[in-house]
XYZ file of N, CA and C in Angstrom:
402
model
N -7.546 -13.295 -47.388
C -6.696 -14.087 -48.248
C -7.458 -14.403 -49.540
N -6.781 -14.215 -50.659
C -7.384 -14.485 -51.958
C -7.045 -15.909 -52.373
N -7.929 -16.509 -53.149
C -7.743 -17.903 -53.531
C -7.650 -18.110 -55.032
N -7.329 -17.077 -55.798
C -7.156 -17.272 -57.231
C -5.912 -18.125 -57.471
N -5.786 -18.640 -58.672
C -4.690 -19.562 -58.984
C -3.324 -18.916 -58.773
N -3.177 -17.615 -59.053
C -1.873 -16.969 -58.889
C -1.521 -16.802 -57.424
N -2.495 -16.475 -56.589
C -2.225 -16.402 -55.147
C -1.793 -17.776 -54.619
N -2.418 -18.834 -55.122
C -2.040 -20.185 -54.709
C -0.625 -20.521 -55.173
N -0.250 -20.109 -56.381
C 1.116 -20.327 -56.873
C 2.104 -19.547 -56.006
N 1.779 -18.296 -55.711
C 2.657 -17.446 -54.899
C 2.871 -18.061 -53.513
N 1.820 -18.648 -52.939
C 1.923 -19.291 -51.613
C 2.585 -20.672 -51.682
N 2.866 -21.165 -52.880
C 3.493 -22.470 -53.033
C 2.534 -23.636 -52.990
N 1.227 -23.368 -53.090
C 0.226 -24.432 -53.046
C 0.087 -25.146 -54.390
N 0.478 -24.477 -55.461
C 0.443 -25.037 -56.810
C 1.851 -24.887 -57.381
N 2.400 -25.947 -57.972
C 3.755 -25.840 -58.531
C 3.789 -24.954 -59.780
N 4.962 -24.393 -60.036
C 5.151 -23.556 -61.221
C 6.611 -23.611 -61.638
N 6.882 -23.138 -62.829
C 8.246 -23.005 -63.316
C 8.648 -21.552 -63.146
N 9.367 -21.274 -62.058
C 9.737 -19.903 -61.731
C 10.869 -19.420 -62.628
N 10.685 -18.211 -63.141
C 11.679 -17.549 -63.969
C 12.396 -16.477 -63.150
N 11.655 -15.853 -62.231
C 12.204 -14.780 -61.398
C 11.354 -14.691 -60.140
N 12.015 -14.357 -59.023
C 11.284 -14.115 -57.791
C 12.087 -13.200 -56.895
N 11.399 -12.218 -56.324
C 11.967 -11.405 -55.256
C 10.876 -11.197 -54.218
N 11.039 -10.275 -53.314
C 10.074 -10.074 -52.241
C 8.714 -9.591 -52.750
N 8.679 -8.944 -53.923
C 7.451 -8.316 -54.405
C 6.877 -8.912 -55.681
N 7.711 -9.569 -56.491
C 7.312 -9.975 -57.844
C 7.658 -11.438 -58.072
N 6.775 -12.123 -58.803
C 7.019 -13.492 -59.239
C 6.789 -13.557 -60.744
N 7.686 -14.241 -61.449
C 7.522 -14.494 -62.882
C 7.608 -15.991 -63.112
N 6.636 -16.529 -63.844
C 6.556 -17.967 -64.092
C 6.278 -18.225 -65.564
N 6.634 -19.418 -66.020
C 6.205 -19.810 -67.352
C 4.696 -19.991 -67.341
N 4.027 -19.472 -68.361
C 2.588 -19.706 -68.511
C 2.401 -21.177 -68.854
N 1.502 -21.840 -68.154
C 1.272 -23.258 -68.401
C 0.676 -23.477 -69.800
N 0.030 -22.456 -70.355
C -0.520 -22.509 -71.718
C 0.363 -21.663 -72.615
N 1.473 -22.196 -73.030
C 2.449 -21.462 -73.827
C 1.845 -21.021 -75.165
N 1.645 -19.721 -75.341
C 1.192 -19.180 -76.624
C 2.316 -19.323 -77.633
N 3.529 -18.980 -77.212
C 4.754 -19.240 -77.967
C 5.784 -19.737 -76.955
N 6.850 -20.332 -77.443
C 7.880 -20.893 -76.561
C 8.504 -19.801 -75.695
N 8.386 -19.957 -74.367
C 8.960 -18.992 -73.436
C 7.981 -17.962 -72.920
N 6.690 -18.131 -73.168
C 5.633 -17.220 -72.703
C 5.649 -17.173 -71.170
N 5.861 -15.971 -70.610
C 6.020 -15.777 -69.166
C 4.922 -14.876 -68.619
N 4.508 -15.150 -67.388
C 3.584 -14.295 -66.651
C 4.347 -13.630 -65.515
N 4.224 -12.312 -65.403
C 4.879 -11.554 -64.335
C 3.775 -10.949 -63.477
N 3.862 -11.147 -62.165
C 2.780 -10.688 -61.281
C 3.335 -10.185 -59.956
N 2.616 -9.258 -59.340
C 3.005 -8.880 -57.974
C 2.579 -9.980 -57.010
N 3.327 -10.138 -55.942
C 2.960 -11.129 -54.939
C 1.737 -10.679 -54.136
N 1.600 -9.399 -53.971
C 0.402 -8.879 -53.298
C -0.743 -8.883 -54.298
N -1.931 -9.209 -53.852
C -3.079 -9.335 -54.749
C -3.657 -7.967 -55.131
N -3.756 -7.749 -56.433
C -4.494 -6.620 -57.020
C -5.286 -7.208 -58.172
N -6.504 -6.725 -58.369
C -7.383 -7.337 -59.373
C -6.830 -7.223 -60.788
N -6.355 -6.049 -61.167
C -5.780 -5.851 -62.499
C -4.945 -4.577 -62.475
N -4.372 -4.200 -63.618
C -3.457 -3.059 -63.625
C -4.154 -1.752 -63.274
N -5.467 -1.673 -63.423
C -6.190 -0.448 -63.104
C -6.237 -0.174 -61.605
N -6.108 -1.212 -60.799
C -6.168 -1.039 -59.336
C -4.814 -1.250 -58.658
N -3.765 -1.377 -59.437
C -2.433 -1.644 -58.891
C -1.682 -0.338 -58.660
N -1.091 -0.133 -57.496
C -0.324 1.094 -57.238
C 0.840 1.234 -58.229
N 1.178 2.485 -58.529
C 2.222 2.759 -59.511
C 3.551 2.110 -59.171
N 3.948 2.146 -57.904
C 5.255 1.582 -57.552
C 5.294 0.082 -57.804
N 4.161 -0.595 -57.631
C 4.082 -2.030 -57.917
C 4.098 -2.259 -59.429
N 3.365 -1.426 -60.162
C 3.371 -1.504 -61.633
C 4.797 -1.376 -62.159
N 5.547 -0.422 -61.614
C 6.919 -0.208 -62.071
C 7.781 -1.442 -61.826
N 7.640 -2.067 -60.671
C 8.415 -3.269 -60.365
C 8.075 -4.396 -61.341
N 6.789 -4.594 -61.579
C 6.359 -5.652 -62.497
C 6.876 -5.381 -63.910
N 6.747 -4.142 -64.368
C 7.180 -3.823 -65.730
C 8.699 -3.862 -65.874
N 9.436 -3.516 -64.829
C 10.902 -3.638 -64.883
C 11.308 -5.092 -65.107
N 10.652 -6.013 -64.416
C 10.963 -7.437 -64.581
C 10.495 -7.914 -65.947
N 9.326 -7.462 -66.391
C 8.838 -7.844 -67.726
C 9.834 -7.410 -68.801
N 10.384 -6.213 -68.665
C 11.370 -5.725 -69.636
C 12.608 -6.618 -69.634
N 13.108 -6.940 -68.455
C 14.300 -7.787 -68.362
C 14.051 -9.164 -68.969
N 12.870 -9.718 -68.713
C 12.536 -11.026 -69.272
C 12.460 -10.946 -70.798
N 11.855 -9.906 -71.324
C 11.797 -9.729 -72.776
C 13.185 -9.667 -73.397
N 14.085 -8.961 -72.741
C 15.460 -8.867 -73.243
C 16.128 -10.242 -73.266
N 15.895 -11.039 -72.220
C 16.480 -12.376 -72.151
C 15.830 -13.302 -73.184
N 14.533 -13.179 -73.408
C 13.863 -14.012 -74.412
C 14.476 -13.791 -75.793
N 14.793 -12.543 -76.108
C 15.408 -12.251 -77.404
C 16.824 -12.819 -77.453
N 17.589 -12.624 -76.399
C 18.987 -13.063 -76.389
C 19.121 -14.587 -76.301
N 18.377 -15.210 -75.413
C 18.597 -16.625 -75.118
C 17.677 -17.582 -75.883
N 16.484 -17.104 -76.283
C 15.560 -17.975 -77.017
C 15.540 -17.685 -78.509
N 16.208 -16.611 -78.911
C 16.219 -16.258 -80.320
C 14.942 -15.599 -80.806
N 14.155 -15.053 -79.879
C 12.937 -14.355 -80.274
C 13.297 -13.146 -81.134
N 12.411 -12.816 -82.060
C 12.624 -11.669 -82.947
C 11.889 -10.426 -82.450
N 11.056 -10.602 -81.427
C 10.295 -9.509 -80.837
C 9.562 -10.014 -79.613
N 8.842 -9.127 -78.944
C 8.124 -9.472 -77.719
C 6.825 -8.671 -77.667
N 5.730 -9.330 -77.279
C 4.482 -8.638 -76.955
C 4.332 -8.594 -75.450
N 3.912 -7.444 -74.928
C 3.578 -7.268 -73.519
C 2.071 -7.028 -73.480
N 1.367 -7.799 -72.660
C -0.086 -7.744 -72.656
C -0.612 -7.904 -71.241
N -1.593 -7.081 -70.873
C -2.302 -7.249 -69.612
C -3.773 -6.940 -69.852
N -4.636 -7.851 -69.457
C -6.074 -7.683 -69.645
C -6.704 -7.162 -68.355
N -7.689 -6.293 -68.498
C -8.401 -5.770 -67.327
C -9.896 -6.033 -67.496
N -10.403 -6.917 -66.689
C -11.802 -7.329 -66.649
C -12.129 -8.335 -67.759
N -13.215 -9.042 -67.554
C -13.615 -10.124 -68.453
C -13.829 -9.649 -69.886
N -14.381 -8.470 -70.076
C -14.646 -7.979 -71.430
C -13.367 -7.853 -72.248
N -12.238 -7.705 -71.565
C -10.942 -7.594 -72.239
C -10.200 -8.929 -72.257
N -10.818 -9.978 -71.743
C -10.198 -11.293 -71.775
C -9.513 -11.716 -70.494
N -9.672 -10.953 -69.399
C -9.042 -11.344 -68.136
C -9.783 -12.546 -67.566
N -9.053 -13.633 -67.313
C -9.668 -14.842 -66.762
C -9.245 -15.108 -65.317
N -8.085 -14.601 -64.915
C -7.643 -14.691 -63.517
C -7.620 -13.273 -62.974
N -8.408 -13.025 -61.948
C -8.549 -11.671 -61.419
C -7.433 -11.343 -60.425
N -6.215 -11.434 -60.927
C -4.990 -11.080 -60.195
C -4.101 -10.432 -61.248
N -3.703 -9.191 -61.023
C -2.901 -8.474 -62.007
C -1.692 -9.297 -62.442
N -1.517 -9.392 -63.741
C -0.348 -10.063 -64.301
C -0.095 -9.535 -65.705
N 1.149 -9.642 -66.112
C 1.574 -9.194 -67.437
C 2.093 -10.414 -68.190
N 1.592 -10.587 -69.402
C 2.106 -11.631 -70.292
C 3.315 -11.061 -71.031
N 4.410 -11.790 -71.041
C 5.578 -11.439 -71.847
C 5.693 -12.569 -72.870
N 5.290 -12.264 -74.102
C 5.158 -13.289 -75.136
C 6.233 -13.087 -76.196
N 7.225 -13.990 -76.232
C 8.259 -13.858 -77.256
C 7.675 -14.186 -78.633
N 8.132 -13.448 -79.630
C 7.651 -13.652 -81.001
C 8.816 -14.088 -81.861
N 8.584 -15.105 -82.650
C 9.649 -15.694 -83.456
C 9.499 -15.384 -84.941
N 8.300 -15.369 -85.420
C 8.015 -15.017 -86.801
C 6.546 -14.642 -86.887
N 6.150 -14.063 -87.989
C 4.780 -13.565 -88.088
C 3.747 -14.690 -88.120
N 4.136 -15.903 -88.425
C 3.174 -17.014 -88.463
C 3.364 -17.968 -87.282
N 3.605 -17.426 -86.086
C 3.850 -18.263 -84.904
C 2.571 -18.610 -84.141
N 1.431 -18.473 -84.791
C 0.126 -18.857 -84.248
C -0.406 -17.946 -83.151
N 0.220 -16.819 -82.903
C -0.336 -15.833 -81.979
C -0.735 -14.616 -82.795
N -1.990 -14.212 -82.672
C -2.493 -13.096 -83.475
C -3.132 -12.046 -82.577
N -2.601 -10.877 -82.645
C -3.167 -9.724 -81.960
C -3.443 -8.719 -83.060
N -4.682 -8.679 -83.499
C -5.013 -7.904 -84.684
C -5.657 -6.571 -84.315
N -5.106 -5.498 -84.834
C -5.661 -4.170 -84.661
C -6.242 -3.744 -86.000
N -7.506 -3.385 -85.991
C -8.160 -2.975 -87.230
C -8.534 -1.505 -87.142
N -8.379 -0.811 -88.238
C -8.837 0.575 -88.283
C -10.356 0.580 -88.271
N -10.929 1.399 -87.414
C -12.377 1.471 -87.305
C -12.773 2.884 -86.906
N -12.152 3.876 -87.514
C -12.417 5.247 -87.093
C -13.340 6.013 -88.033
N -13.868 5.353 -89.065
C -14.713 6.058 -90.022
C -15.998 6.582 -89.383
N -16.610 5.788 -88.516
C -17.880 6.190 -87.923
C -17.720 6.783 -86.528
N -16.498 6.972 -86.093
C -16.261 7.483 -84.748
C -15.962 8.973 -84.776
N -16.392 9.660 -83.742
C -16.099 11.079 -83.595
C -14.848 11.184 -82.719
N -13.684 11.144 -83.357
C -12.430 11.100 -82.603
C -12.224 12.327 -81.710
N -12.547 13.542 -82.136
C -12.388 14.694 -81.230
C -13.246 14.556 -79.964
N -14.483 14.059 -80.096
C -15.360 13.907 -78.931
C -14.823 12.837 -77.975
N -14.306 11.756 -78.547
C -13.734 10.703 -77.728
C -12.509 11.229 -76.989
N -11.649 11.947 -77.703
C -10.443 12.515 -77.078
C -10.814 13.441 -75.932
N -11.836 14.270 -76.122
C -12.268 15.187 -75.052
C -12.727 14.421 -73.803
N -13.373 13.289 -73.983
C -13.896 12.530 -72.845
C -12.808 11.848 -72.034
N -11.698 11.486 -72.680
C -10.698 10.709 -71.956
C -9.383 11.451 -71.721
N -9.348 12.750 -72.030
C -8.136 13.532 -71.768
C -7.818 13.533 -70.284
N -6.552 13.448 -69.977
C -6.109 13.489 -68.572
C -5.821 14.914 -68.156
């Protein structure tokens, strides 16, 4: 039995604001709302992160994340949605239980910043591509 905060929420040991629940997936409001309506979607079975989660479970989680994003736009007036999942501490994962953030976006100055910077000048892109080709 795992004792991370999400496993405790799934077992009902910690209260949460449930958005969706079925036999395999739970979606809750994030207690630290990045923007209004920020939701966490997770499998009920424990997996450390998306890298170790079976595909069929990933599909279930992402199907619910998509539906929640659609509702956030329709019912909350969001203008867009970010989907985010961190894998390991170096990427910002703080709870070692796979989960997807569904973050509604209202305007560009809504205090959530996910910045992508070009940094390919010193990189050997062909060599990198060769190393990670599937």
